[in-house]
Coordinates of C-alpha atoms in Angstrom, one line a residue:
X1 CA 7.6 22.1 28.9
X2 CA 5.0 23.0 31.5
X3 CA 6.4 23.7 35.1
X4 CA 5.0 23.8 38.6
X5 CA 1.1 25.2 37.9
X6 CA -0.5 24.9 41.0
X7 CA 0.6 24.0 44.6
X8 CA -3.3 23.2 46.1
X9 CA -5.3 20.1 45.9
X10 CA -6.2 19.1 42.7
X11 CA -10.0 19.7 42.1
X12 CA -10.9 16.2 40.3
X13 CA -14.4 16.3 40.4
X14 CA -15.3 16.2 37.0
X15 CA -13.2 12.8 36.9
X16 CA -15.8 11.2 38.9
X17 CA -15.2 9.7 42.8
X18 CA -11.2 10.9 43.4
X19 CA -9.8 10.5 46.8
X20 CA -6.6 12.5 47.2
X21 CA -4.1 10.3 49.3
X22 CA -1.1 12.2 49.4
X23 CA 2.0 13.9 47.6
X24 CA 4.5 12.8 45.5
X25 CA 8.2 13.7 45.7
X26 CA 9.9 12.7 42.4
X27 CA 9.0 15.4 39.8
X28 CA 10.8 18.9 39.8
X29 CA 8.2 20.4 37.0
X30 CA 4.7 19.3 38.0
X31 CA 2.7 19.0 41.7
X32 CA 2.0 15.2 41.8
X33 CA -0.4 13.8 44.2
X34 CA -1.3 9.8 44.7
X35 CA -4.9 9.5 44.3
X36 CA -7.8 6.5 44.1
X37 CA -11.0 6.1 42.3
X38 CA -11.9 3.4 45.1
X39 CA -10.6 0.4 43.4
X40 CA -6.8 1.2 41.9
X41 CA -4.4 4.3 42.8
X42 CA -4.0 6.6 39.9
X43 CA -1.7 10.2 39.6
X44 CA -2.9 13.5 39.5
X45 CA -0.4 15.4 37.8
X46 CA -0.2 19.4 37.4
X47 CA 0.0 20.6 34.0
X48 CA -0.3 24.3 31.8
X49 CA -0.3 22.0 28.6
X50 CA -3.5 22.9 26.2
X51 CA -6.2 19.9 25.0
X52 CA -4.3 20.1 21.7
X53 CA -0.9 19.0 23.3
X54 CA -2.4 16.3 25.4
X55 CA -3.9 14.9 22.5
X56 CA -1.3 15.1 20.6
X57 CA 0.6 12.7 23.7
X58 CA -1.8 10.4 23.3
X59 CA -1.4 9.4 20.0
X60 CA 2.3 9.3 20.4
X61 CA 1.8 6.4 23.7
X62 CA 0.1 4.9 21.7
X63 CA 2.6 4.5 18.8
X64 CA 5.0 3.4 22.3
X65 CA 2.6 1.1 23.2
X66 CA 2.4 -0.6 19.7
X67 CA 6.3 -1.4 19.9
X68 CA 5.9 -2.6 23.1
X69 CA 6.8 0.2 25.4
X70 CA 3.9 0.3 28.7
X71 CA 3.1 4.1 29.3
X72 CA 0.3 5.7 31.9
X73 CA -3.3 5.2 31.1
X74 CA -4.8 8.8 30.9
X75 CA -8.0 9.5 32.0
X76 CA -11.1 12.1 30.6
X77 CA -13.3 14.4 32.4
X78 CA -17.2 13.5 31.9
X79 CA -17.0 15.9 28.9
X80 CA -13.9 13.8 27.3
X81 CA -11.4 16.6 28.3
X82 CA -8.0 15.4 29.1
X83 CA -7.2 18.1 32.1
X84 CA -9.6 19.7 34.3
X85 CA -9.0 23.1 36.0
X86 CA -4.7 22.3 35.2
X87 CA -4.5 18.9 36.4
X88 CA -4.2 15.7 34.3
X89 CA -5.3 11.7 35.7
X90 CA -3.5 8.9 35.0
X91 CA -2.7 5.2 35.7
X92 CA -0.1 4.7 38.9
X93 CA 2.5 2.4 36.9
X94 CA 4.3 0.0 39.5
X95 CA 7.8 -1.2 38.8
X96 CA 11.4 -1.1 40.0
X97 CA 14.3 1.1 38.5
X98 CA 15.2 0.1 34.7
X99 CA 18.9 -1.5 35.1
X100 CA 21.6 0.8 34.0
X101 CA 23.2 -2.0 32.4
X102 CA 19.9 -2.9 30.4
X103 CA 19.6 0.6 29.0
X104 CA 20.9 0.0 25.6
X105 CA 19.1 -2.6 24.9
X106 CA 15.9 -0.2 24.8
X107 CA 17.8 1.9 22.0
X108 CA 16.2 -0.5 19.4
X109 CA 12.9 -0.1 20.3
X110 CA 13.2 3.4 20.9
X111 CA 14.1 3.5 17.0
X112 CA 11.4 1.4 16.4
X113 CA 8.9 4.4 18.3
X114 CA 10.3 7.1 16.1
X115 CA 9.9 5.5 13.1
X116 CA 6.4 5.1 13.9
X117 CA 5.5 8.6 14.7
X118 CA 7.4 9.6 11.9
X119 CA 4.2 11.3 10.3
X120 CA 3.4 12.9 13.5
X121 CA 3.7 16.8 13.5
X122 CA 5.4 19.0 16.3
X123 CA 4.0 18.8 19.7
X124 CA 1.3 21.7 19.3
X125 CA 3.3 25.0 21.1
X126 CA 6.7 23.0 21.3
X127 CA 10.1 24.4 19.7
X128 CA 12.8 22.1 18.6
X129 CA 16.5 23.0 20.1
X130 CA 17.4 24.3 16.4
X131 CA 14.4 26.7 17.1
X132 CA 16.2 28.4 19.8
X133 CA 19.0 29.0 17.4
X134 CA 16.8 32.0 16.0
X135 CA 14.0 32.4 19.1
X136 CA 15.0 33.9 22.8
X137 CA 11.9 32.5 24.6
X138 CA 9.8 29.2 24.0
X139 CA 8.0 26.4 26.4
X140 CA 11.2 25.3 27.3
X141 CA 13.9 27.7 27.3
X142 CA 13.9 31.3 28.2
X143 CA 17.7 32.7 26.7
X144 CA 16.8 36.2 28.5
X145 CA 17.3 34.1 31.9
X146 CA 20.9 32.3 30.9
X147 CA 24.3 34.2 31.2
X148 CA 25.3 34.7 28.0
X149 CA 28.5 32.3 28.0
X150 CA 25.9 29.2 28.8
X151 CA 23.5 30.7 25.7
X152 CA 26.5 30.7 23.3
X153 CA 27.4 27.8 24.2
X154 CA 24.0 26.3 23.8
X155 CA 23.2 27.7 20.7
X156 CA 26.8 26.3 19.3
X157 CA 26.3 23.0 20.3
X158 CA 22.9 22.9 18.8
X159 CA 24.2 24.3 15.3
X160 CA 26.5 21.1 14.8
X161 CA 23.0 18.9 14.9
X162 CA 20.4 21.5 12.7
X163 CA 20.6 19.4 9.8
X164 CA 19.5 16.1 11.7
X165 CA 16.0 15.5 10.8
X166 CA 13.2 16.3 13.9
X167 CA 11.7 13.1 15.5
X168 CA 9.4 12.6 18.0
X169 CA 10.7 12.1 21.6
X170 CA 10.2 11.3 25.0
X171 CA 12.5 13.9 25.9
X172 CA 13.2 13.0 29.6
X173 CA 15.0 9.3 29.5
X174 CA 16.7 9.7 32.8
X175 CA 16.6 8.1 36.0
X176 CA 13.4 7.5 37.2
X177 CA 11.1 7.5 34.3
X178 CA 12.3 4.1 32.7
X179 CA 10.9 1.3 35.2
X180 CA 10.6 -2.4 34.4
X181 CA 8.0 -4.7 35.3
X182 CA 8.3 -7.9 37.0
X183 CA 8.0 -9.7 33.7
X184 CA 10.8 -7.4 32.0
X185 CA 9.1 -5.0 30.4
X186 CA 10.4 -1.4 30.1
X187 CA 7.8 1.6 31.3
X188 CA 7.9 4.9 30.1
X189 CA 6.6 7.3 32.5
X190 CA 6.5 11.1 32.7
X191 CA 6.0 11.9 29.1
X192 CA 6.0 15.7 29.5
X193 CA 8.9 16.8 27.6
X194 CA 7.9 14.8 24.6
X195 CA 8.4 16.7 21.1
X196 CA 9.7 16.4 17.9
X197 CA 13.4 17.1 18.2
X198 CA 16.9 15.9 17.4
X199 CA 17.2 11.9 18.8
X200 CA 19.7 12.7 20.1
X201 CA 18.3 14.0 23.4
X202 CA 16.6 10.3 23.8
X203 CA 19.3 8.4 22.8
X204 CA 22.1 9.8 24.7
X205 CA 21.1 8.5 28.3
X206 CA 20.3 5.1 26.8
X207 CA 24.2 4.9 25.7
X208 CA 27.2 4.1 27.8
X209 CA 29.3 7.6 27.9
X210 CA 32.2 6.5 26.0
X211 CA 29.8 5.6 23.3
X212 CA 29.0 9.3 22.9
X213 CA 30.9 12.0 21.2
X214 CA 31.9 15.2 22.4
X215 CA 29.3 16.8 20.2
X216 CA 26.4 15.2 21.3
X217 CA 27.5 15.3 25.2
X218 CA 27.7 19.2 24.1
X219 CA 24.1 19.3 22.8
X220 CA 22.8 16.7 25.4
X221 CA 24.5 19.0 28.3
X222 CA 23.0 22.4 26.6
X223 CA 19.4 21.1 25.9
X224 CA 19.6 20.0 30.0
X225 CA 21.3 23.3 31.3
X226 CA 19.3 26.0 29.5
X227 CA 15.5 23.7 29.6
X228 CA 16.0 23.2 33.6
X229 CA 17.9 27.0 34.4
X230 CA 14.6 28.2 36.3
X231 CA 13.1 25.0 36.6
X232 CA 16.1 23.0 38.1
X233 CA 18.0 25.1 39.2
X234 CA 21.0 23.3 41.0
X235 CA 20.6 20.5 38.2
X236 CA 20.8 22.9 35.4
X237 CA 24.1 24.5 36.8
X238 CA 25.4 21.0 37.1
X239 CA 25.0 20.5 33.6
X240 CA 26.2 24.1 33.1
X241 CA 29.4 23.5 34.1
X242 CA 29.9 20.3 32.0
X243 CA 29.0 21.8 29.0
X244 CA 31.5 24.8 29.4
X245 CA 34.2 21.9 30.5
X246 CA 33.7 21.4 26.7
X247 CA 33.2 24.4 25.0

């Protein structure tokens, strides 16, 4: 959803005491910086979402966070705001890479998290990828910037999945944003392409390939190619080219 908004120091102020410590590398969408309050290390994290969409997050953590899932703490301004001036505070969540292997074993839970939020209604401003069968230009995806082959092909892998019902998901289960703890437990981090949408899109990096069909590595590549083309730009090409391997 929300790409790069600002490239300065964070203003924090309203947070209360904030050192900034330094930047973070890691996240293609947002400026991060490491930050401290004096006592623990939080995250400053850039952000264009509105009040409505961050609190809309939270309640969806917390439905994570009730099956078991850890997610970031979020932090208010002194006026209970969620962002201040485009930049969001959160918890610094230590933890090593989740195991590759171990991946499907979060699937369950995962289920578990939709079903809970099942209630919940679209992430205020989002679009679903069916959406975009029928809009050029949301949050996420901007057709007018794709070659037309990679929007066609987008758009047709999409169609075979419109009458899936829309569930609320994380949205970006790759590498990096799944860490365990040193007791086990899995850590959701970087929640910013949560929405309601097909499960698909958090279910297929949990799964070993060959346990994937050619339709969903079709709608998986698509969603990746056409929601990163600006934003991630060698990635998206990447993902380009595997979805037109299949088209």
């Amino acid at each position: 959803m929300s790409g790069k908004t600002a490239s300065n120091r964070p203003d924090l102020s309203e947070f209360g005491q904030i050192e900034i410590l330094r930047p973070l590398k890691g996240s293609t969408r947002s400026c991060v910086y490491l930050v401290t309050d004096g006592k623990k290390q939080l995250v400053a994290k850039s952000t264009a979402e509105p009040e409505a969409s961050l609190e809309w997050l939270q309640e969806a953590k917390r439905h994570a966070e009730a099956v078991g899932f850890i997610t970031p703490r979020s932090y208010r301004t002194r006026g209970g705001a969620l962002a201040q001036d485009g930049w969001t505070l959160e918890s610094f969540e230590f933890g090593t890479p989740y195991p590759t292997s171990s991946l499907p074993d979060l699937a369950s839970s995962m289920r578990e998290f939709r079903a809970a939020t099942s209630n919940m209604p679209q992430r205020p401003g989002c679009l679903a990828s069916c959406d975009y069968l029928y809009q050029d230009k949301g949050p996420d995806i901007d057709f007018s910037s794709l070659p037309d082959e990679i929007a066609a092909a987008a758009r047709a892998a999409w169609e075979n999945f419109c009458t899936n019902p829309l569930e609320v998901i994380h949205g970006d289960l790759g590498a990096g944003n799944i860490l365990m703890t040193g007791s086990g437990r899995a850590v959701l981090i970087d929640w910013d392409e949560a929405r309601r949408d097909i499960a698909l899109f958090d279910e297929f990096p949990l799964l070993p390939f060959d346990r994937t069909t050619k339709n969903e590595q079709r709608a998986y590549y698509a969603w990746e190619a056409a929601s990163g083309w600006d934003k991630e730009p060698e990635y998206a090409r990447r993902m380009a080219d595997l979805l037109l391997a299949l088209s």
